[in-house]
PDB file of C-alpha atoms in Angstrom:
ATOM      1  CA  UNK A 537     -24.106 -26.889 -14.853  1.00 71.00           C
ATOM      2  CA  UNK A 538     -24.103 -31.127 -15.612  1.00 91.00           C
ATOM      3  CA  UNK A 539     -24.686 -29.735 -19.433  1.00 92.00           C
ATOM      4  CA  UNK A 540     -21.626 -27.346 -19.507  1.00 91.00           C
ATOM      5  CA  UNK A 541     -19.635 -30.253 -17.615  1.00 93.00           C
ATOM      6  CA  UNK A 542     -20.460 -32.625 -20.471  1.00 94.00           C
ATOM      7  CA  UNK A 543     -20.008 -30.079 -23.437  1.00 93.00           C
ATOM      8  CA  UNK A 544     -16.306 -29.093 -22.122  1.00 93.00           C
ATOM      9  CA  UNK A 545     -15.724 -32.983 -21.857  1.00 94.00           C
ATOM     10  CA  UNK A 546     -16.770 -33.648 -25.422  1.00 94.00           C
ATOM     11  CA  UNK A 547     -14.741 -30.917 -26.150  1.00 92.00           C
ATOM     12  CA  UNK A 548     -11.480 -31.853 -24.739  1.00 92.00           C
ATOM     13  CA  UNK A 549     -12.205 -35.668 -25.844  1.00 94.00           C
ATOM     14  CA  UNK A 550     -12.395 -34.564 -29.587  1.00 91.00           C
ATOM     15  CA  UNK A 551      -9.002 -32.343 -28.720  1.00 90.00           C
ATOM     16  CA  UNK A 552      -7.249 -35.221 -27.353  1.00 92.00           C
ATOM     17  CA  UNK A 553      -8.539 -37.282 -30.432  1.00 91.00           C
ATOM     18  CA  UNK A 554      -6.752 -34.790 -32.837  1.00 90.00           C
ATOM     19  CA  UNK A 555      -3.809 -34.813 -31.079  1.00 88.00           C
ATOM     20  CA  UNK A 556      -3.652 -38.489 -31.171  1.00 89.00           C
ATOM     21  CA  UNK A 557      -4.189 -38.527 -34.917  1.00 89.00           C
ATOM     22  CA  UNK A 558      -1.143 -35.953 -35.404  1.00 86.00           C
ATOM     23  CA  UNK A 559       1.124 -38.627 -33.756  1.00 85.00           C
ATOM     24  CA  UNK A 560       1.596 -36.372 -30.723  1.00 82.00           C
ATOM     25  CA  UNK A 561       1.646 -39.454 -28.132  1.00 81.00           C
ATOM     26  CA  UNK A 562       4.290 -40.982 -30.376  1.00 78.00           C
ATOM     27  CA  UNK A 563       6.200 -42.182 -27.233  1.00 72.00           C
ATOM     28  CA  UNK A 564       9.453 -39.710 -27.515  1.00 68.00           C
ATOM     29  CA  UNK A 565      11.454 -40.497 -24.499  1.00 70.00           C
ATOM     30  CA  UNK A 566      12.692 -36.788 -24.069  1.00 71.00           C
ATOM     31  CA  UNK A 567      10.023 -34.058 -24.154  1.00 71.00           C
ATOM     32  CA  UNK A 568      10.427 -30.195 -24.548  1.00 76.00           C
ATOM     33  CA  UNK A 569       8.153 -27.517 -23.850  1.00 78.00           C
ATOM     34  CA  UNK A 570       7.402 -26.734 -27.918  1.00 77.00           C
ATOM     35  CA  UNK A 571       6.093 -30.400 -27.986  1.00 82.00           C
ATOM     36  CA  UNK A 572       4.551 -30.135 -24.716  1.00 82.00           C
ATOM     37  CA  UNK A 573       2.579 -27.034 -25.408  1.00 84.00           C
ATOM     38  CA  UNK A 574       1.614 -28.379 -29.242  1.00 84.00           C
ATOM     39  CA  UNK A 575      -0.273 -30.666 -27.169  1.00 86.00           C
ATOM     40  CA  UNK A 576      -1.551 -28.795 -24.892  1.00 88.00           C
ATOM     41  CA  UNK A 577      -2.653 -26.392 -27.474  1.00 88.00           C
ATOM     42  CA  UNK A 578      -4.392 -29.210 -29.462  1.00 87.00           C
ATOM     43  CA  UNK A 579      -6.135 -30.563 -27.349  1.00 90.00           C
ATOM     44  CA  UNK A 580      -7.474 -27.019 -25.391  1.00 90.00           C
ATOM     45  CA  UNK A 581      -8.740 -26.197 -29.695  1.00 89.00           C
ATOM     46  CA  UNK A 582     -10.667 -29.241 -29.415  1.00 87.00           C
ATOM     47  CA  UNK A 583     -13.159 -29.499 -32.728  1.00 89.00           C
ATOM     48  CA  UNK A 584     -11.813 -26.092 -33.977  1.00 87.00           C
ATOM     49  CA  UNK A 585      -8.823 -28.443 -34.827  1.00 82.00           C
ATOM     50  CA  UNK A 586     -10.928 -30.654 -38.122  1.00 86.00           C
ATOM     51  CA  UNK A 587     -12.071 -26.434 -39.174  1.00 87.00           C
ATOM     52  CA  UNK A 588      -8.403 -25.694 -40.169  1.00 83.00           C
ATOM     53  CA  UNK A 589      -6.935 -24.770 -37.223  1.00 80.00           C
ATOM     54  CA  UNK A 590      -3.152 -26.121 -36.373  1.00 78.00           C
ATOM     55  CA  UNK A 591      -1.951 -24.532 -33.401  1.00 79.00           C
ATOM     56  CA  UNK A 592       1.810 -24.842 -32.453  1.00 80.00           C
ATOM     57  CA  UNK A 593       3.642 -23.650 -29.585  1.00 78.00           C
ATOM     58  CA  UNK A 594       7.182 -22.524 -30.156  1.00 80.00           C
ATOM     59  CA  UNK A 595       9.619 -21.665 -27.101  1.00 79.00           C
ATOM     60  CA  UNK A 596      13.164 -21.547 -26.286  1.00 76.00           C
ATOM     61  CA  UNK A 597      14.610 -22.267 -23.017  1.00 70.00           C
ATOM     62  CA  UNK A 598      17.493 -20.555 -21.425  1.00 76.00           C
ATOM     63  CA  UNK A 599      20.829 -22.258 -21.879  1.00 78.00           C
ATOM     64  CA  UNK A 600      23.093 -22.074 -18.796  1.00 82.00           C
ATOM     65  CA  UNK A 601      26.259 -19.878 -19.070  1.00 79.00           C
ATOM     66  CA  UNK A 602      29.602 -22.020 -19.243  1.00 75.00           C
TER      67      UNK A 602
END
């Protein structure tokens, strides 16, 4: 169990890393849920991200009616 806890740490550490290095904690004031997912997406790839893999999220939102 305390070896799986560490390994999924590691894991999401070297995901959050990657995301870091893409500029995705640049700061934007206004985020939307592409961007946010990106992230998310990033950081859940972990080490699979320095193999080639570039996940991206893409969604669109609703617009209300006029």
């Amino acid at each position: 169990m305390r070896t799986g806890s560490v390994i999924v740490l590691i894991w999401l550490l070297i995901g959050v890393f990657a995301a870091y290095q893409r500029g995705y904690f640049s700061g934007d004031d206004q985020v939307n849920c592409a961007e946010l997912g990106t992230v998310l997406v990033t950081v859940a790839a972990g080490p699979l991200n320095y193999v080639g893999l570039n996940p991206r999220i893409e969604c669109t939102v609703p617009q209300p009616s006029p």
